[in-house]
mmCIF file with all atom_site columns, C-alpha atoms and ligand atoms in Angstrom:
data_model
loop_
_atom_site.group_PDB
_atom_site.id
_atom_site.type_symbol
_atom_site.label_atom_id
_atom_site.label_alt_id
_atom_site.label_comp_id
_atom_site.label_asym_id
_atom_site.label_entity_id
_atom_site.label_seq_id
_atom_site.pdbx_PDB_ins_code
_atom_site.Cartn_x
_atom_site.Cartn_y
_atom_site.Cartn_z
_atom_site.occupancy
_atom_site.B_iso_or_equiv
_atom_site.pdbx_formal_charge
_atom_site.auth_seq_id
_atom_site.auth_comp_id
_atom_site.auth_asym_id
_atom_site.auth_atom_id
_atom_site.pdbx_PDB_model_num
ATOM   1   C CA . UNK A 1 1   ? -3.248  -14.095 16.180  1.00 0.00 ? 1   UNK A CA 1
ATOM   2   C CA . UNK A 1 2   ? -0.471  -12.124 17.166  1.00 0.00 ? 2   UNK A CA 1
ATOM   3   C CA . UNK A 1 3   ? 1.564   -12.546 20.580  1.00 0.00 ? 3   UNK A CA 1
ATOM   4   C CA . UNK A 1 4   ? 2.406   -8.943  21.258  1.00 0.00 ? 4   UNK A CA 1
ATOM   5   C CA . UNK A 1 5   ? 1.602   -4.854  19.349  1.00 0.00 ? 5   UNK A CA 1
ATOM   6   C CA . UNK A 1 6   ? 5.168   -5.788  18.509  1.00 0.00 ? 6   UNK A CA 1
ATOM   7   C CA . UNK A 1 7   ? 4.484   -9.129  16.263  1.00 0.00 ? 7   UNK A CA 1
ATOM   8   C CA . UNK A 1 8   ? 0.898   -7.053  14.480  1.00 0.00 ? 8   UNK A CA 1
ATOM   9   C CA . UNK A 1 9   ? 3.684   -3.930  13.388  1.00 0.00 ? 9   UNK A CA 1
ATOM   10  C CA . UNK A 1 10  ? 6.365   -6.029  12.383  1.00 0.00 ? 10  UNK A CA 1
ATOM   11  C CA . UNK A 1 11  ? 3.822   -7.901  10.610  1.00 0.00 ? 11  UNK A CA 1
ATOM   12  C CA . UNK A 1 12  ? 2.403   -4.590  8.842   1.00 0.00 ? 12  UNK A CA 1
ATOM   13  C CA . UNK A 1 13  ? 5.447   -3.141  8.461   1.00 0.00 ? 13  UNK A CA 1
ATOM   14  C CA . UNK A 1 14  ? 6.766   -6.256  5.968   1.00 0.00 ? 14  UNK A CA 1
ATOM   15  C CA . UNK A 1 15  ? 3.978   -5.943  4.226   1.00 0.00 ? 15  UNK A CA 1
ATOM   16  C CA . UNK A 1 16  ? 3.874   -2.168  3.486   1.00 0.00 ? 16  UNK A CA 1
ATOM   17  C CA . UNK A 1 17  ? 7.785   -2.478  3.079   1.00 0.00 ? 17  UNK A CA 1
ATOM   18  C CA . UNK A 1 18  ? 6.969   -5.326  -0.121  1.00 0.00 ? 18  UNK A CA 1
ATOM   19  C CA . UNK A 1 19  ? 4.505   -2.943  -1.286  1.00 0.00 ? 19  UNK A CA 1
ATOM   20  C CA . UNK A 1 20  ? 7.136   -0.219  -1.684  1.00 0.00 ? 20  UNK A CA 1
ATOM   21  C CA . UNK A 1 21  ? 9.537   -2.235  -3.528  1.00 0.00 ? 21  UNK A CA 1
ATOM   22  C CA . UNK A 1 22  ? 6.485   -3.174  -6.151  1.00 0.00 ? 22  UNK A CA 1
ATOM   23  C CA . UNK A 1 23  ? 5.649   0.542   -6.096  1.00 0.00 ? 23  UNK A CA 1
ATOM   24  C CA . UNK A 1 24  ? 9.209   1.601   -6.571  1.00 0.00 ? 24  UNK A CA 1
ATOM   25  C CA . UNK A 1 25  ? 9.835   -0.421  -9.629  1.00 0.00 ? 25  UNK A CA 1
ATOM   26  C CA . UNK A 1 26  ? 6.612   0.238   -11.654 1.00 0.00 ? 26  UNK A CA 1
ATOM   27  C CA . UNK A 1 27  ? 6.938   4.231   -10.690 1.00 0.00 ? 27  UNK A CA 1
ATOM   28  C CA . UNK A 1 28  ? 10.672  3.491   -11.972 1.00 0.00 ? 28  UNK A CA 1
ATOM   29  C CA . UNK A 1 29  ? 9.332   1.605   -15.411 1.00 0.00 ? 29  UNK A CA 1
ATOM   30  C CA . UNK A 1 30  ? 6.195   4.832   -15.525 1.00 0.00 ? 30  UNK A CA 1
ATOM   31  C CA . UNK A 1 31  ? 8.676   7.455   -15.190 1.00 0.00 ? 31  UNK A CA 1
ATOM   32  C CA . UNK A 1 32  ? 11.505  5.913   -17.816 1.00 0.00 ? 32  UNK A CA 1
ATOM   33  C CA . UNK A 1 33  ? 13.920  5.522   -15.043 1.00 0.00 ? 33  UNK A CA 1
ATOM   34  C CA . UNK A 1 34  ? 13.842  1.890   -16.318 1.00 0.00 ? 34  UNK A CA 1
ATOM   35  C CA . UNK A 1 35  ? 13.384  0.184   -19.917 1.00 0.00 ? 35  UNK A CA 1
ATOM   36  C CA . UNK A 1 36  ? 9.123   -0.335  -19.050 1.00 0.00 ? 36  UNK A CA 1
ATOM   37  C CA . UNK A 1 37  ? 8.200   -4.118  -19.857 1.00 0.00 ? 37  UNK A CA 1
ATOM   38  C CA . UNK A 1 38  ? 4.424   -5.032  -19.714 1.00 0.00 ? 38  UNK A CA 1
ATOM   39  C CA . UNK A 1 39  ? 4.816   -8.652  -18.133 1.00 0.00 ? 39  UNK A CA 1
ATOM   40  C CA . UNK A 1 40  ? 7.171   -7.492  -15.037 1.00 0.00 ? 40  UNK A CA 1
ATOM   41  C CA . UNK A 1 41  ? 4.980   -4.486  -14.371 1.00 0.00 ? 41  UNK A CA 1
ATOM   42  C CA . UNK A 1 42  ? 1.622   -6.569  -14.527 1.00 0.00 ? 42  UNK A CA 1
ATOM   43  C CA . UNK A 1 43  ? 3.652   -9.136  -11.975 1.00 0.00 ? 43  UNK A CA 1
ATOM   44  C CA . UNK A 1 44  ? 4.097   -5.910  -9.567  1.00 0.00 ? 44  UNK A CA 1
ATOM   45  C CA . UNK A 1 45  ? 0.946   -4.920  -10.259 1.00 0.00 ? 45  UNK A CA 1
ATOM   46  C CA . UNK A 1 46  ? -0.443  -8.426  -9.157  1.00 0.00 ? 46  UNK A CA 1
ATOM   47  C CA . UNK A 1 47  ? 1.954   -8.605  -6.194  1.00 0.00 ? 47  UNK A CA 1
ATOM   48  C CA . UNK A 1 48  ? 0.683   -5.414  -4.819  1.00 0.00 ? 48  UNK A CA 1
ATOM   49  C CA . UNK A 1 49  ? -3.258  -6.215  -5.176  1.00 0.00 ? 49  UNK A CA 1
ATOM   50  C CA . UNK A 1 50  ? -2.613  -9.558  -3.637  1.00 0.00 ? 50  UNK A CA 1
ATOM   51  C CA . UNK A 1 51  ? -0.153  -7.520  -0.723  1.00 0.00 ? 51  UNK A CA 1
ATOM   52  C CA . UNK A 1 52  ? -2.424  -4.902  -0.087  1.00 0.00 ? 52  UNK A CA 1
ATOM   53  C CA . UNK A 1 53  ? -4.657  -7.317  1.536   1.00 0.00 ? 53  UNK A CA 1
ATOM   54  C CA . UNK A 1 54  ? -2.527  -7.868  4.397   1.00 0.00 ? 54  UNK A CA 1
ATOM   55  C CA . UNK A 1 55  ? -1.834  -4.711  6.849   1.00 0.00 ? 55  UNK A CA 1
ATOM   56  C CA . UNK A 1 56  ? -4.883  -3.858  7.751   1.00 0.00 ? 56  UNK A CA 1
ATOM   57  C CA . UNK A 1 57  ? -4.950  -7.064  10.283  1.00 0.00 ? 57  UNK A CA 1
ATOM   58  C CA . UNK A 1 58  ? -1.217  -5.681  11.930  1.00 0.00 ? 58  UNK A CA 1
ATOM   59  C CA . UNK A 1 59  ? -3.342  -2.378  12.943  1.00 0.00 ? 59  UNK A CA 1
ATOM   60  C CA . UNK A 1 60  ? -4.568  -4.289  16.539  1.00 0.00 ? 60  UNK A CA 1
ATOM   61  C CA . UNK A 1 61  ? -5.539  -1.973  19.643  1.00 0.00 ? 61  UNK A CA 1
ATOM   62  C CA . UNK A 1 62  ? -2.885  -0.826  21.136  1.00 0.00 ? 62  UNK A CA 1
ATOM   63  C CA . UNK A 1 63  ? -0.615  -1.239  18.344  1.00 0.00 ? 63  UNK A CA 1
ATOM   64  C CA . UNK A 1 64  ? 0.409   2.621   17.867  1.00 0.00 ? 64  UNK A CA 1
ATOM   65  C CA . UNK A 1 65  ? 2.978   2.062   21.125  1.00 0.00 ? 65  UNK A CA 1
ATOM   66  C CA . UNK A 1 66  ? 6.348   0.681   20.130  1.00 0.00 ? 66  UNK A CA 1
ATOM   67  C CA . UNK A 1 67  ? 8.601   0.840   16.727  1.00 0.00 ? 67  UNK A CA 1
ATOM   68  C CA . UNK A 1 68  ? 6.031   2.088   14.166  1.00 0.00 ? 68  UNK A CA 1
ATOM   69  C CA . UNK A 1 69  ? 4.891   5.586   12.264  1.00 0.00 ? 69  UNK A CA 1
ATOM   70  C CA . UNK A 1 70  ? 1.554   4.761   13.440  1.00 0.00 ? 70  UNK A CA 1
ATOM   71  C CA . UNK A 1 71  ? -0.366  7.332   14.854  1.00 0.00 ? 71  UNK A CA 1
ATOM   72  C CA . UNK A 1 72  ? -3.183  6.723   17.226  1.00 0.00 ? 72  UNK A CA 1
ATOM   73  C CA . UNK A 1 73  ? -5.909  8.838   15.363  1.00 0.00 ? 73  UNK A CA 1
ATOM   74  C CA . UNK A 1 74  ? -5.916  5.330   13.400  1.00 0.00 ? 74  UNK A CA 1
ATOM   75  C CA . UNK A 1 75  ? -8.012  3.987   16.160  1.00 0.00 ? 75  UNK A CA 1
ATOM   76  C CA . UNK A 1 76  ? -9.891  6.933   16.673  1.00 0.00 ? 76  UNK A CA 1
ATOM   77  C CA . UNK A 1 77  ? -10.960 7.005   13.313  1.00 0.00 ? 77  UNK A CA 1
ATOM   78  C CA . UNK A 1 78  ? -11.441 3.442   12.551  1.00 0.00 ? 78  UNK A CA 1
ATOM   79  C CA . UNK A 1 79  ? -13.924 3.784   10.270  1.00 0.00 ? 79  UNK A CA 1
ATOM   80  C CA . UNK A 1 80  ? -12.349 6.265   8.070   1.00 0.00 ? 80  UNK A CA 1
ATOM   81  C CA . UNK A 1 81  ? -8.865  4.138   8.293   1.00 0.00 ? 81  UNK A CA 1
ATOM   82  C CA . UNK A 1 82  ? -10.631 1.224   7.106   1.00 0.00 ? 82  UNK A CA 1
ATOM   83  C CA . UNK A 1 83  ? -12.740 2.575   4.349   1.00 0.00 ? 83  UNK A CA 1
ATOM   84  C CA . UNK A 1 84  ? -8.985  4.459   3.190   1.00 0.00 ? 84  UNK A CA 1
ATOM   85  C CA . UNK A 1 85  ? -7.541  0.565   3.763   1.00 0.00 ? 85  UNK A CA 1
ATOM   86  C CA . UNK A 1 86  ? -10.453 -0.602  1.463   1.00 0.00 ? 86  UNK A CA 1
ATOM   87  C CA . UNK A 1 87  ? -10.212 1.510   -1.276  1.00 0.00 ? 87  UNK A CA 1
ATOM   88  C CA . UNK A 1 88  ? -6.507  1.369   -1.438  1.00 0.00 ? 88  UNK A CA 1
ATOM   89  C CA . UNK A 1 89  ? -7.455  -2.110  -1.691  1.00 0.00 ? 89  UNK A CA 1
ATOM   90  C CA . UNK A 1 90  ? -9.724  -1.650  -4.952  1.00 0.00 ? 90  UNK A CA 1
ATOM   91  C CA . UNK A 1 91  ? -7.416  0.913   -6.300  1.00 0.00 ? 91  UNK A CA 1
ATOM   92  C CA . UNK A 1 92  ? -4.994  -1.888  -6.749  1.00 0.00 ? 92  UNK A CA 1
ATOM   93  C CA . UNK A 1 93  ? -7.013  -4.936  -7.913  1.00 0.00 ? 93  UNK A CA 1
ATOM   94  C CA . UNK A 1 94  ? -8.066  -2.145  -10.945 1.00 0.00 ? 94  UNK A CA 1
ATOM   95  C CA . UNK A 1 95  ? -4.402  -1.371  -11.402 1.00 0.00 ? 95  UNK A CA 1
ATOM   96  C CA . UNK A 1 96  ? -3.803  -4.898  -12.074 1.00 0.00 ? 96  UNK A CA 1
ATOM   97  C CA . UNK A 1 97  ? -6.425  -5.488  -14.348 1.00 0.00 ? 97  UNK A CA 1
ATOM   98  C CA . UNK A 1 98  ? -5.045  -1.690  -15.925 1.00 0.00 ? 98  UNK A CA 1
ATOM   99  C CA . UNK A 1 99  ? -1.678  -3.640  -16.187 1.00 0.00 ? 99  UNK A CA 1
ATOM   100 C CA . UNK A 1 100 ? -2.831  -6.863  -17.941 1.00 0.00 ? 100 UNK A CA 1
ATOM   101 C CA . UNK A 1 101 ? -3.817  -4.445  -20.666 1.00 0.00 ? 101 UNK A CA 1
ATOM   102 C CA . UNK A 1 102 ? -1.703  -2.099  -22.906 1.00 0.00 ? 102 UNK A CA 1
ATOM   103 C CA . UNK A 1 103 ? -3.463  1.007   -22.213 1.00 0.00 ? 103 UNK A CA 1
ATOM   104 C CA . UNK A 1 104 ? -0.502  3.080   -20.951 1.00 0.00 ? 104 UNK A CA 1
ATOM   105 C CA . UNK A 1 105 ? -2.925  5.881   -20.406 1.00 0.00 ? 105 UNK A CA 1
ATOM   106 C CA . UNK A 1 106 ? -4.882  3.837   -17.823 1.00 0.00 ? 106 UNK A CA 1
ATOM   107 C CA . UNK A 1 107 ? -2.322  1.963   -16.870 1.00 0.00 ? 107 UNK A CA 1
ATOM   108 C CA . UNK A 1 108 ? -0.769  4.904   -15.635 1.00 0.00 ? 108 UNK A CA 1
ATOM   109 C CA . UNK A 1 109 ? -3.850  6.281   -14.357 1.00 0.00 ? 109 UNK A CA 1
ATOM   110 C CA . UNK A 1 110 ? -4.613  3.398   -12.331 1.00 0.00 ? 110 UNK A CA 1
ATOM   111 C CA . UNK A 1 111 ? -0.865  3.542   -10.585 1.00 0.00 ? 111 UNK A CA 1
ATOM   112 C CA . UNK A 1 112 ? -1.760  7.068   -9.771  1.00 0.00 ? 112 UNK A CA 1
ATOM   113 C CA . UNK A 1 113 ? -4.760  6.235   -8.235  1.00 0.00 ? 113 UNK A CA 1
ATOM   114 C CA . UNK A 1 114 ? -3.328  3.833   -6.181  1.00 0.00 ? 114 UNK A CA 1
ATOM   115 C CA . UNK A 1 115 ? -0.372  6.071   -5.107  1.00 0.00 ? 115 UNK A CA 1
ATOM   116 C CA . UNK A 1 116 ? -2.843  8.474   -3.601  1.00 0.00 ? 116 UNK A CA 1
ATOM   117 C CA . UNK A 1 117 ? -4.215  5.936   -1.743  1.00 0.00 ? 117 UNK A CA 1
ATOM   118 C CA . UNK A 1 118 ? -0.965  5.563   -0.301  1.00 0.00 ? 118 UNK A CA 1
ATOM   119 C CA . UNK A 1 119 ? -0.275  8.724   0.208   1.00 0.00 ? 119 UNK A CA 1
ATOM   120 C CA . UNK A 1 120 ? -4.231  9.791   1.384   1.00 0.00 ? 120 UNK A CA 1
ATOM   121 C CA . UNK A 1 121 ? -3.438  7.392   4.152   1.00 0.00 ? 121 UNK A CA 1
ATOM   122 C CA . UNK A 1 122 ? 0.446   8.579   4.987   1.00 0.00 ? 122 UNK A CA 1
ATOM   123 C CA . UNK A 1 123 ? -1.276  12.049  5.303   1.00 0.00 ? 123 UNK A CA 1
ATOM   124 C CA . UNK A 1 124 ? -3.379  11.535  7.841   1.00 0.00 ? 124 UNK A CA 1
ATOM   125 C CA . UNK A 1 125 ? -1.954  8.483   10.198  1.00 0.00 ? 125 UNK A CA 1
ATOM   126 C CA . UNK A 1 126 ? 1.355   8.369   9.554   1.00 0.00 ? 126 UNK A CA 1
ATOM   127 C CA . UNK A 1 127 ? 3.998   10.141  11.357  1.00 0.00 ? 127 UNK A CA 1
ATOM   128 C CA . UNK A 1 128 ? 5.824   12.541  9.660   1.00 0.00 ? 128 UNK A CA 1
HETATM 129 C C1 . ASC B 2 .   ? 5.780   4.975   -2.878  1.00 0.00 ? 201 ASC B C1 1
HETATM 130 C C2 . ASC B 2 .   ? 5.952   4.997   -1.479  1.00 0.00 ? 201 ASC B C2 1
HETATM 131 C C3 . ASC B 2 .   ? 4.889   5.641   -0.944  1.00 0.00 ? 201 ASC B C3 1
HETATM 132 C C4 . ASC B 2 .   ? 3.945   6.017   -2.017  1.00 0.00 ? 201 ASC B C4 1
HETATM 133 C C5 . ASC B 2 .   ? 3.519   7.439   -2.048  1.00 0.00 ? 201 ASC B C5 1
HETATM 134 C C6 . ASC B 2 .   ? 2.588   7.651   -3.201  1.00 0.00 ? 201 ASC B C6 1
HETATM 135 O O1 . ASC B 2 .   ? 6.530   4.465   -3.699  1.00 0.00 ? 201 ASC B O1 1
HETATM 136 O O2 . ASC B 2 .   ? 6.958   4.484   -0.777  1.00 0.00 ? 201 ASC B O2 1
HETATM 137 O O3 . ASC B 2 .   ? 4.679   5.881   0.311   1.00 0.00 ? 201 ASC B O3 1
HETATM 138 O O4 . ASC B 2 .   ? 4.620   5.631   -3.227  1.00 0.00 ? 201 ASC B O4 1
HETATM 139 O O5 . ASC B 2 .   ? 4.625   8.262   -2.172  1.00 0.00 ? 201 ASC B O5 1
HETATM 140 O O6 . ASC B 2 .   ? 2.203   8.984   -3.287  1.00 0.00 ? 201 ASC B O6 1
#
């Protein structure tokens, strides 16, 4: 468990910030900012289903004091933040199962999916 609201956002926090840099390079590779290749995007793809597990345990009571974007409406809502967490959470095991395939199509509808998860969520409980 974590010692302080400090420890549960830093905790968060390097998880969303891994996320980004997974996101960053496939919506690099989707866009043809970069040469696409299958195996590194399915890799990112992976990382992100398996990281996308982890910051919903940072969010503890309490935890919207301090150095975070966080905004208490999280624990207002609780139930809407963690039905958001959970489908950002299937959003991203079916973008890695979009990404072992070679469906670019759903591959990139899948990512897009996802992305609005991300962004669903950064509308409503993030800081802007
Ligand atoms: C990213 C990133 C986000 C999301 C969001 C998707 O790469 O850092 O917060 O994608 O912009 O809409």
């Amino acid at each position: 468990n974590f010692e302080s609201a400090d420890d549960a956002i830093h905790y968060r926090q390097s998880a969303f910030g891994l996320i980004a840099y997974q996101f960053g390079d496939m919506s690099a590779m989707l866009k043809g900012k970069k040469e696409f290749n299958a195996d590194v995007f399915a890799q990112r793809a992976e990382n992100v289903a398996a990281l996308a597990k982890l910051p919903a345990e940072g969010f503890i009571a309490g935890s919207d004091k301090g150095n975070t974007e966080a905004l208490a409406k999280i624990w207002e809502n609780q139930a809407d933040f963690d039905s958001r967490m959970g489908e950002f959470r299937e959003n991203a095991a079916k973008l890695a199962i979009a990404a072992k395939g070679t469906d670019k199509d759903a591959i990139k509808a899948a990512f897009m999916n996802t992305g609005k998860s991300c962004k669903g969520c950064h509308d409503n409980y993030k800081k802007d």
